Short mmCIF file of C-alpha atoms and ligand atoms in Angstrom, two decimals:
data_model
loop_
_atom_site.label_atom_id
_atom_site.label_comp_id
_atom_site.label_asym_id
_atom_site.label_seq_id
_atom_site.Cartn_x
_atom_site.Cartn_y
_atom_site.Cartn_z
CA UNK A 65 89.32 8.13 77.12
CA UNK A 66 88.30 10.66 79.70
CA UNK A 67 88.20 10.94 83.48
CA UNK A 68 84.95 12.32 84.86
CA UNK A 69 84.47 13.54 88.43
CA UNK A 70 81.12 13.24 90.16
CA UNK A 71 80.48 15.61 93.03
CA UNK A 72 77.33 14.69 94.95
CA UNK A 73 76.06 18.04 96.29
CA UNK A 74 72.31 17.48 96.46
CA UNK A 75 71.96 17.26 100.26
CA UNK A 76 70.03 19.92 102.11
CA UNK A 77 72.95 20.51 104.52
CA UNK A 78 70.55 20.46 107.48
CA UNK A 79 73.20 19.92 110.16
CA UNK A 80 75.42 22.54 108.57
CA UNK A 81 72.46 24.88 108.15
CA UNK A 82 73.63 25.80 104.65
CA UNK A 83 74.04 24.49 101.11
CA UNK A 84 77.48 22.83 101.36
CA UNK A 85 78.43 23.48 97.74
CA UNK A 86 78.23 27.20 98.45
CA UNK A 87 80.03 27.26 101.81
CA UNK A 88 82.61 30.02 101.96
CA UNK A 89 86.04 28.45 102.41
CA UNK A 90 88.45 31.32 102.97
CA UNK A 91 87.19 33.43 100.10
CA UNK A 92 86.05 30.75 97.67
CA UNK A 93 83.05 28.44 97.66
CA UNK A 94 83.44 24.73 98.33
CA UNK A 95 82.41 23.79 94.80
CA UNK A 96 84.86 26.27 93.23
CA UNK A 97 87.67 24.89 95.37
CA UNK A 98 86.81 21.35 94.30
CA UNK A 99 86.58 22.39 90.64
CA UNK A 100 90.04 23.97 90.84
CA UNK A 101 91.56 20.86 92.43
CA UNK A 102 89.94 18.65 89.77
CA UNK A 103 91.25 20.85 87.00
CA UNK A 104 94.75 20.81 88.46
CA UNK A 105 94.55 17.00 88.71
CA UNK A 106 93.79 16.73 84.99
CA UNK A 107 90.12 15.69 85.29
CA UNK A 108 88.28 16.21 82.00
CA UNK A 109 84.72 16.84 83.12
CA UNK A 110 82.73 17.42 86.28
CA UNK A 111 79.17 16.29 86.99
CA UNK A 112 77.69 18.12 89.98
CA UNK A 113 74.60 16.45 91.40
CA UNK A 114 72.09 18.98 92.74
CA UNK A 115 68.52 18.75 93.96
CA UNK A 116 65.66 20.43 92.11
CA UNK A 117 65.33 24.02 93.26
CA UNK A 118 68.91 24.25 94.64
CA UNK A 119 70.67 27.61 94.26
CA UNK A 120 72.64 28.02 91.03
CA UNK A 121 76.37 27.26 91.12
CA UNK A 122 79.00 29.96 90.64
CA UNK A 123 81.09 29.94 87.48
CA UNK A 124 83.48 26.96 87.57
CA UNK A 125 86.90 26.75 85.89
CA UNK A 126 86.31 23.21 84.53
CA UNK A 127 83.90 21.75 81.93
CA UNK A 128 80.87 20.72 83.95
CA UNK A 129 77.19 19.74 83.90
CA UNK A 130 74.57 19.74 86.63
CA UNK A 131 72.62 16.51 87.17
CA UNK A 132 69.31 17.12 88.93
CA UNK A 133 67.79 14.65 91.40
CA UNK A 134 64.63 14.69 93.48
CA UNK A 135 64.35 13.86 97.14
CA UNK A 136 66.75 14.34 99.99
CA UNK A 137 70.06 14.08 98.19
CA UNK A 138 70.74 10.46 99.11
CA UNK A 139 74.34 9.69 98.00
CA UNK A 140 73.55 6.40 96.21
CA UNK A 141 70.64 7.99 94.29
CA UNK A 142 72.94 10.84 93.29
CA UNK A 143 75.61 8.44 92.04
CA UNK A 144 73.05 6.40 90.08
CA UNK A 145 71.72 9.53 88.40
CA UNK A 146 75.24 10.71 87.55
CA UNK A 147 76.26 7.27 86.26
CA UNK A 148 73.48 7.47 83.69
CA UNK A 149 74.89 10.80 82.50
CA UNK A 150 78.49 9.67 82.00
CA UNK A 151 79.76 10.29 78.47
CA UNK A 152 80.61 7.19 76.42
CA UNK A 153 84.27 8.29 76.36
CA UNK A 154 84.50 8.03 80.16
CA UNK A 155 86.95 5.34 81.32
CA UNK A 156 87.46 6.39 84.92
CA UNK A 157 85.18 8.05 87.45
CA UNK A 158 86.21 10.00 90.54
CA UNK A 159 83.61 10.33 93.27
CA UNK A 160 84.30 13.37 95.43
CA UNK A 161 81.44 14.34 97.79
CA UNK A 162 81.19 18.07 98.39
CA UNK A 163 81.88 17.39 102.09
CA UNK A 164 85.51 16.69 101.14
CA UNK A 165 86.14 20.08 99.60
CA UNK A 166 89.61 20.36 101.16
CA UNK A 167 91.02 17.40 99.26
CA UNK A 168 94.07 18.44 97.20
CA UNK A 169 94.76 17.94 93.51
CA UNK A 170 97.70 15.62 94.15
CA UNK A 171 95.46 13.18 96.04
CA UNK A 172 92.96 13.17 93.18
CA UNK A 173 95.69 12.61 90.60
CA UNK A 174 97.21 9.82 92.70
CA UNK A 175 93.96 7.85 93.11
CA UNK A 176 93.16 8.18 89.41
CA UNK A 177 96.62 6.93 88.46
CA UNK A 178 96.32 4.07 90.92
CA UNK A 179 92.85 2.96 89.71
CA UNK A 180 94.20 2.84 86.15
CA UNK A 181 97.08 0.52 87.01
CA UNK A 182 97.10 -3.06 85.76
CA UNK A 183 95.11 -5.29 88.08
CA UNK A 184 93.41 -2.36 89.83
CA UNK A 185 89.86 -1.07 89.36
CA UNK A 186 89.24 1.11 92.39
CA UNK A 187 91.55 3.37 94.39
CA UNK A 188 90.87 5.37 97.52
CA UNK A 189 93.02 7.54 99.77
CA UNK A 190 93.69 6.46 103.33
CA UNK A 191 94.56 8.71 106.23
CA UNK A 192 96.19 6.87 109.16
CA UNK A 193 94.87 3.64 107.68
CA UNK A 194 91.25 4.84 107.36
CA UNK A 195 89.79 4.96 103.83
CA UNK A 196 88.25 8.19 102.62
CA UNK A 197 87.43 10.19 99.50
CA UNK A 198 87.81 10.74 96.59
CA UNK A 199 87.29 7.21 95.29
CA UNK A 200 88.46 6.58 91.72
CA UNK A 201 86.79 3.70 89.86
CA UNK A 202 87.08 2.28 86.41
CA UNK A 203 83.81 2.89 84.69
CA UNK A 204 82.82 -0.78 84.47
CA UNK A 205 83.38 -1.20 88.21
CA UNK A 206 81.35 1.91 88.96
CA UNK A 207 78.41 0.62 86.89
CA UNK A 208 77.65 -1.78 89.79
CA UNK A 209 76.11 1.24 91.56
CA UNK A 210 72.98 0.68 89.43
CA UNK A 211 72.20 -2.61 91.17
CA UNK A 212 69.27 -2.45 93.56
CA UNK A 213 70.10 -1.28 97.06
CA UNK A 214 73.84 -1.00 96.36
CA UNK A 215 75.76 1.95 97.83
CA UNK A 216 79.32 3.03 96.99
CA UNK A 217 80.73 1.11 99.97
CA UNK A 218 79.21 -2.12 98.55
CA UNK A 219 80.74 -1.45 95.12
CA UNK A 220 84.15 -1.17 96.77
CA UNK A 221 83.61 -4.21 99.01
CA UNK A 222 82.42 -6.43 96.17
CA UNK A 223 85.54 -5.67 94.14
CA UNK A 224 87.92 -6.08 97.12
CA UNK A 225 90.76 -7.73 95.19
CA UNK A 226 91.04 -4.86 92.75
CA UNK A 227 90.90 -2.08 95.38
CA UNK A 228 94.14 -0.17 95.98
CA UNK A 229 94.86 2.22 98.85
CA UNK A 230 96.76 5.48 98.45
CA UNK A 231 98.07 6.70 101.83
CA UNK A 232 97.81 10.48 102.19
CA UNK A 233 98.65 13.07 104.81
CA UNK A 234 95.44 14.98 104.19
CA UNK A 235 93.00 14.43 107.06
CA UNK A 236 90.26 16.00 104.93
CA UNK A 237 90.08 12.81 102.90
CA UNK A 238 88.30 11.21 105.87
CA UNK A 239 86.76 14.26 107.58
CA UNK A 240 83.38 15.55 106.44
CA UNK A 241 82.20 19.12 106.35
CA UNK A 242 79.10 18.21 108.27
CA UNK A 243 78.47 20.70 111.04
CA UNK A 244 79.39 24.35 111.63
CA UNK A 245 82.34 23.30 113.81
CA UNK A 246 83.78 21.35 110.85
CA UNK A 247 83.53 24.49 108.77
CA UNK A 248 85.45 26.46 111.40
CA UNK A 249 88.16 23.79 111.35
CA UNK A 250 88.30 23.89 107.57
CA UNK A 251 88.66 27.66 107.50
CA UNK A 252 91.42 27.52 110.12
CA UNK A 253 93.22 24.83 108.11
CA UNK A 254 92.95 26.99 105.03
CA UNK A 255 95.13 29.64 106.56
CA UNK A 256 96.10 30.43 103.00
CA UNK A 257 93.76 33.37 103.11
CA UNK A 258 94.15 35.76 100.22
CA UNK A 259 97.32 37.74 100.77
CA UNK A 260 98.67 35.44 103.50
CA UNK A 261 102.26 34.17 103.55
CA UNK A 262 101.00 30.64 102.97
CA UNK A 263 99.02 31.70 99.94
CA UNK A 264 102.12 33.38 98.50
CA UNK A 265 104.11 30.20 99.10
CA UNK A 266 101.49 27.99 97.47
CA UNK A 267 101.34 30.27 94.45
CA UNK A 268 105.10 30.07 93.82
CA UNK A 269 106.27 29.38 90.28
CA UNK A 270 109.70 30.00 88.77
CA UNK A 271 109.55 32.79 86.17
CA UNK A 272 111.81 32.79 83.15
CA UNK A 273 110.72 35.95 81.30
CA UNK A 274 110.83 39.48 82.68
CA UNK A 275 109.99 43.07 81.82
CA UNK A 276 113.05 45.34 81.82
CA UNK A 277 111.42 47.48 84.55
CA UNK A 278 113.88 48.01 87.43
CA UNK A 279 112.92 47.30 91.04
CA UNK A 280 111.57 50.27 93.01
CA UNK A 281 113.97 52.54 94.82
CA UNK A 282 115.05 50.77 98.01
CA UNK A 283 113.16 47.55 97.17
CA UNK A 284 116.24 45.35 96.79
CA UNK A 285 117.64 46.60 100.11
CA UNK A 286 114.30 45.93 101.83
CA UNK A 287 113.86 42.37 100.57
CA UNK A 288 117.50 41.38 101.18
CA UNK A 289 117.29 42.86 104.68
CA UNK A 290 114.09 40.87 105.32
CA UNK A 291 115.68 37.73 103.84
CA UNK A 292 118.72 37.85 106.12
CA UNK A 293 116.45 37.69 109.14
CA UNK A 294 116.25 33.95 108.45
CA UNK A 295 117.66 31.74 111.18
CA UNK A 296 121.44 31.40 110.96
CA UNK A 297 123.56 28.59 112.41
CA UNK A 298 125.06 29.79 115.74
CA UNK A 299 124.55 33.34 114.44
CA UNK A 300 127.47 32.98 112.03
CA UNK A 301 125.62 34.88 109.24
CA UNK A 302 127.94 33.15 106.78
CA UNK A 303 126.43 34.55 103.61
CA UNK A 304 126.73 37.39 101.14
CA UNK A 305 124.48 38.59 98.34
CA UNK A 306 125.95 40.20 95.22
CA UNK A 307 123.32 41.98 93.13
CA UNK A 308 124.13 42.41 89.45
CA UNK A 309 122.06 45.08 87.73
CA UNK A 310 124.54 46.20 85.07
CA UNK A 311 123.30 44.73 81.75
CA UNK A 312 126.75 43.89 80.45
CA UNK A 313 127.76 42.10 83.64
CA UNK A 314 124.42 40.20 83.65
CA UNK A 315 125.16 39.07 80.11
CA UNK A 316 128.54 37.78 81.28
CA UNK A 317 126.91 36.02 84.24
CA UNK A 318 124.41 34.42 81.84
CA UNK A 319 127.26 33.18 79.66
CA UNK A 320 128.79 31.44 82.70
CA UNK A 321 125.42 29.96 83.71
CA UNK A 322 124.50 27.84 80.67
CA UNK A 323 123.49 30.92 78.65
CA UNK A 324 120.12 31.17 80.34
CA UNK A 325 118.32 34.01 78.67
CA UNK A 326 116.31 35.01 81.75
CA UNK A 327 119.53 35.96 83.53
CA UNK A 328 120.33 38.53 80.86
CA UNK A 329 116.69 39.70 80.67
CA UNK A 330 115.77 40.12 84.34
CA UNK A 331 116.58 43.55 85.76
CA UNK A 332 118.37 41.98 88.72
CA UNK A 333 120.48 38.86 89.15
CA UNK A 334 121.64 38.09 92.66
CA UNK A 335 124.39 35.68 93.57
CA UNK A 336 123.60 34.04 96.91
CA UNK A 337 126.97 33.16 98.41
CA UNK A 338 128.25 31.04 101.27
CA UNK A 339 130.75 33.45 102.79
CA UNK A 340 133.43 32.53 105.32
CA UNK A 341 135.52 35.61 104.46
CA UNK A 342 134.20 37.59 107.43
CA UNK A 343 134.80 34.68 109.82
CA UNK A 344 138.30 34.18 108.39
CA UNK A 345 138.99 37.83 109.23
CA UNK A 346 137.71 37.29 112.80
CA UNK A 347 140.08 34.34 113.16
CA UNK A 348 142.97 36.26 111.64
CA UNK A 349 142.44 39.20 114.02
CA UNK A 350 142.56 36.72 116.90
CA UNK A 351 145.79 35.20 115.56
CA UNK A 352 144.04 32.04 114.41
CA UNK A 353 143.33 30.27 111.13
CA UNK A 354 139.77 29.71 109.98
CA UNK A 355 138.94 25.99 109.80
CA UNK A 356 137.72 26.23 106.23
CA UNK A 357 138.50 22.57 105.60
CA UNK A 358 135.67 21.66 107.99
CA UNK A 359 132.74 19.94 106.30
CA UNK A 360 130.57 21.17 109.18
CA UNK A 361 131.52 24.81 108.55
CA UNK A 362 130.99 24.36 104.80
CA UNK A 363 127.52 22.95 105.48
CA UNK A 364 126.67 25.70 107.96
CA UNK A 365 127.59 28.42 105.46
CA UNK A 366 125.78 26.65 102.59
CA UNK A 367 122.64 26.05 104.65
CA UNK A 368 122.70 29.66 105.88
CA UNK A 369 122.92 30.91 102.29
CA UNK A 370 120.07 28.64 101.18
CA UNK A 371 117.83 29.85 104.01
CA UNK A 372 118.53 33.46 103.10
CA UNK A 373 117.94 32.68 99.42
CA UNK A 374 114.53 31.10 99.95
CA UNK A 375 113.55 33.96 102.28
CA UNK A 376 114.61 36.38 99.55
CA UNK A 377 112.47 34.56 96.99
CA UNK A 378 109.47 34.74 99.31
CA UNK A 379 110.05 38.43 100.11
CA UNK A 380 110.27 39.22 96.39
CA UNK A 381 107.14 37.22 95.59
CA UNK A 382 105.23 38.87 98.43
CA UNK A 383 105.90 42.21 96.72
CA UNK A 384 104.55 40.94 93.39
CA UNK A 385 107.92 40.16 91.83
CA UNK A 386 108.87 36.87 90.18
CA UNK A 387 112.07 34.87 90.68
CA UNK A 388 113.99 31.93 89.31
CA UNK A 389 116.83 30.32 91.22
CA UNK A 390 119.94 29.55 89.19
CA UNK A 391 121.87 26.44 90.18
CA UNK A 392 123.86 26.81 86.97
CA UNK A 393 125.89 29.34 88.96
CA UNK A 394 127.91 26.27 89.98
CA UNK A 395 128.72 25.40 86.36
CA UNK A 396 131.83 27.58 86.23
CA UNK A 397 132.24 28.69 89.85
CA UNK A 398 135.79 30.01 89.58
CA UNK A 399 135.12 32.29 86.62
CA UNK A 400 131.91 33.50 88.28
CA UNK A 401 133.79 34.21 91.50
CA UNK A 402 136.33 36.23 89.48
CA UNK A 403 133.60 38.16 87.65
CA UNK A 404 131.99 39.07 90.98
CA UNK A 405 135.34 39.72 92.69
CA UNK A 406 134.55 37.27 95.47
CA UNK A 407 137.16 37.09 98.21
CA UNK A 408 138.72 33.77 99.26
CA UNK A 409 136.37 31.53 101.28
CA UNK A 410 133.30 32.64 99.32
CA UNK A 411 131.34 30.75 96.61
CA UNK A 412 128.02 31.24 94.84
CA UNK A 413 125.64 28.56 96.15
CA UNK A 414 123.00 29.61 93.62
CA UNK A 415 121.89 32.68 91.77
CA UNK A 416 118.44 34.18 91.41
CA UNK A 417 116.75 36.31 88.78
CA UNK A 418 114.35 38.89 90.20
CA UNK A 419 111.94 41.16 88.33
CA UNK A 420 108.44 41.73 87.05
CA UNK A 421 107.47 38.50 85.30
CA UNK A 422 105.96 38.50 81.82
CA UNK A 423 105.32 34.75 81.59
CA UNK A 424 102.54 32.63 83.08
CA UNK A 425 104.14 29.22 83.60
CA UNK A 426 102.06 26.14 84.38
CA UNK A 427 102.34 25.48 88.13
CA UNK A 428 104.45 22.39 88.77
CA UNK A 429 102.64 21.22 91.89
CA UNK A 430 104.62 18.82 94.02
CA UNK A 431 104.65 15.09 94.77
CA UNK A 432 101.92 13.78 97.12
CA UNK A 433 102.49 15.14 100.62
CA UNK A 434 102.63 11.57 101.98
CA UNK A 435 106.05 11.27 100.34
CA UNK A 436 107.33 14.21 102.38
CA UNK A 437 105.41 14.44 105.64
CA UNK A 438 105.74 11.40 107.88
CA UNK A 439 104.24 11.01 111.33
CA UNK A 440 106.57 10.03 114.18
CA UNK A 441 108.78 7.82 111.97
CA UNK A 442 109.63 7.61 108.28
CA UNK A 443 106.95 5.51 106.59
CA UNK A 444 107.98 4.20 103.19
CA UNK A 445 105.08 1.75 102.83
CA UNK A 446 103.22 4.14 100.56
CA UNK A 447 106.15 4.78 98.24
CA UNK A 448 104.50 3.18 95.19
CA UNK A 449 101.50 5.44 95.51
CA UNK A 450 103.70 8.47 96.19
CA UNK A 451 105.73 7.81 93.04
CA UNK A 452 102.55 7.16 91.03
CA UNK A 453 101.21 10.51 92.26
CA UNK A 454 104.51 12.23 91.41
CA UNK A 455 104.39 10.72 87.89
CA UNK A 456 100.78 11.74 87.38
CA UNK A 457 101.58 15.27 88.58
CA UNK A 458 104.57 15.55 86.25
CA UNK A 459 102.61 14.31 83.24
CA UNK A 460 99.81 16.72 83.99
CA UNK A 461 102.35 19.54 84.23
CA UNK A 462 103.81 18.46 80.86
CA UNK A 463 100.33 18.47 79.30
CA UNK A 464 99.64 21.95 80.63
CA UNK A 465 103.05 23.22 79.50
CA UNK A 466 102.42 21.93 75.99
CA UNK A 467 99.05 23.69 75.95
CA UNK A 468 101.01 26.88 76.59
CA UNK A 469 103.55 26.22 73.84
CA UNK A 470 105.95 24.00 75.77
CA UNK A 471 108.59 24.60 78.41
CA UNK A 472 110.82 27.47 77.33
CA UNK A 473 109.53 27.00 73.79
CA UNK A 474 110.22 23.25 73.63
CA UNK A 475 107.53 20.54 73.84
CA UNK A 476 107.66 18.41 76.98
CA UNK A 477 107.45 14.61 76.73
CA UNK A 478 104.07 13.40 77.96
CA UNK A 479 105.38 9.89 78.50
CA UNK A 480 108.09 10.58 81.03
CA UNK A 481 107.03 10.83 84.64
CA UNK A 482 108.99 12.09 87.63
CA UNK A 483 110.45 8.67 88.38
CA UNK A 484 111.90 8.29 84.86
CA UNK A 485 113.37 11.77 85.01
CA UNK A 486 114.98 11.27 88.42
CA UNK A 487 116.51 7.96 87.35
CA UNK A 488 117.85 9.60 84.21
CA UNK A 489 119.16 12.63 86.12
CA UNK A 490 120.81 10.87 89.02
CA UNK A 491 121.33 7.25 88.00
CA UNK A 492 124.77 5.95 87.10
CA UNK A 493 124.70 7.59 83.67
CA UNK A 494 123.97 11.01 85.25
CA UNK A 495 125.06 13.87 83.03
CA UNK A 496 124.43 16.19 86.00
CA UNK A 497 127.00 14.37 88.13
CA UNK A 498 129.44 14.30 85.22
CA UNK A 499 129.03 18.04 84.56
CA UNK A 500 129.95 18.86 88.16
CA UNK A 501 132.73 16.31 88.53
CA UNK A 502 135.25 19.13 89.12
CA UNK A 503 133.15 20.91 91.77
CA UNK A 504 135.02 19.59 94.79
CA UNK A 505 138.32 20.72 93.35
CA UNK A 506 136.82 24.10 92.38
CA UNK A 507 135.47 24.62 95.91
CA UNK A 508 138.94 23.87 97.30
CA UNK A 509 140.42 26.48 94.99
CA UNK A 510 137.82 28.98 96.29
CA UNK A 511 139.06 28.46 99.85
CA UNK A 512 136.91 25.61 101.13
CA UNK A 513 139.59 23.03 101.87
CA UNK A 514 137.23 20.07 101.87
CA UNK A 515 139.15 16.83 102.00
C1 FMN B 18 118.90 25.59 93.94
C2 FMN B 18 118.07 25.71 92.70
C3 FMN B 18 118.67 25.86 91.47
C4 FMN B 18 117.90 26.04 90.31
N1 FMN B 18 118.51 26.28 89.12
C5 FMN B 18 117.80 26.62 88.04
C6 FMN B 18 118.46 27.06 86.84
O1 FMN B 18 119.67 27.11 86.75
N2 FMN B 18 117.67 27.45 85.80
C7 FMN B 18 116.30 27.43 85.88
O2 FMN B 18 115.66 27.83 84.88
N3 FMN B 18 115.66 26.99 86.98
C8 FMN B 18 116.36 26.61 88.07
N4 FMN B 18 115.72 26.25 89.24
C9 FMN B 18 114.25 26.24 89.30
C10 FMN B 18 113.71 24.82 89.37
O3 FMN B 18 113.78 24.23 88.08
C11 FMN B 18 112.24 24.91 89.83
O4 FMN B 18 112.22 25.47 91.13
C12 FMN B 18 111.57 23.55 89.89
O5 FMN B 18 111.53 22.98 88.60
C13 FMN B 18 110.15 23.68 90.42
O6 FMN B 18 109.39 24.58 89.65
P1 FMN B 18 108.71 25.85 90.33
O7 FMN B 18 109.79 26.61 91.04
O8 FMN B 18 108.13 26.62 89.19
O9 FMN B 18 107.65 25.35 91.28
C14 FMN B 18 116.48 26.00 90.38
C15 FMN B 18 115.87 25.79 91.64
C16 FMN B 18 116.65 25.64 92.77
C17 FMN B 18 115.98 25.43 94.10
#
């Protein structure tokens, strides 16, 4: 059973003064942006409704067909024409007017998952309580569009009991690209212009295969220097970075970090440390004792190290390198500290492989933004939809991984969503918690006297 998206794009765009499908949205056309989001959301096929004589579409990264209509591009006419073209395998339809070209893949995946739930037939995103697009409909529900004089709004209204709302944080679900001022707003919102910091951040993926090519002369110094310009609690700069480039030492690090092959393969492994050694020296010189038993100081140093580490990842990625953070550096923290000759009051918060990537991992996406960004107060009313979106995203990632030969060579279960995995990872039978049961004691032995 397939999911087919219908993008009505037959209007003349009179108020916009341009064909909306071909609007330039920060370097890509509206229809290409939509096609990419649909692909990322796991949609099988796209039907683009165009008027006779409309300009041809650019190449799209998803299986698609053009459905031609006459007249002025009336939305209901477009949907009727597309409905007649749906393949027999189609079980769910997603209607995404070209005006909503800034809608994200996670919103599409979430409405599809919601429409397919038991008891549901139609799902739509809401922004601050207002319903918008895309609307996902089971095929049988969508067929009502063929009735005389019926528009999409009527189809939704007539099926009220089976309509489900998916709250989102994306204002573009309710805002149209209608006039030139809307286009300006859209371009400003898409500050992820090619080469921008935001684009680099959105393109992030963890890389787990590397060429042996070393970093350029001075590159490590530059990116670590940039990274340490992150904010630091009360200017304590309670971090240290140990770079390991020696192949034999990297092999030993890998052995202490769950034998992860990418640690041995990448030209550089860095240990990102929380470091109170320098502050302990300041205290000693002043005839005092560093308060290393303080949970607050432990958190400050750990947060400082994490901020530096993420900055380092971003700096590396901005120079075309790939990274993978290594939490397994906390598997055997004492032996790792010995291998790296860490002084007292210093522990590796996480490691990071850095180098020229040779893999092309499926992007993992993230849960729907509504689960992360709340306005004014935490709003957990949409949690079901958020978790449904997270599950759909995870399953889509699994599908794409398997297309590429699995995750690190192993097939990924298509049945398990994010919710199952989190419950398994951190529920009462957590093997993760069990594996780190000694961590508190190990941190104490490294000079963090947490009580
Ligand atoms: C603190 C931290 C520790 C991590 N540890 C490991 C690790 O030991 N091995 C690994 O392969 N990936 C590790 N990762 C990478 C995560 O698995 C990855 O970031 C996450 O699955 C999201 O995928 P993405 O980074 O490709 O978007 C770690 C990430 C973080 C932030």
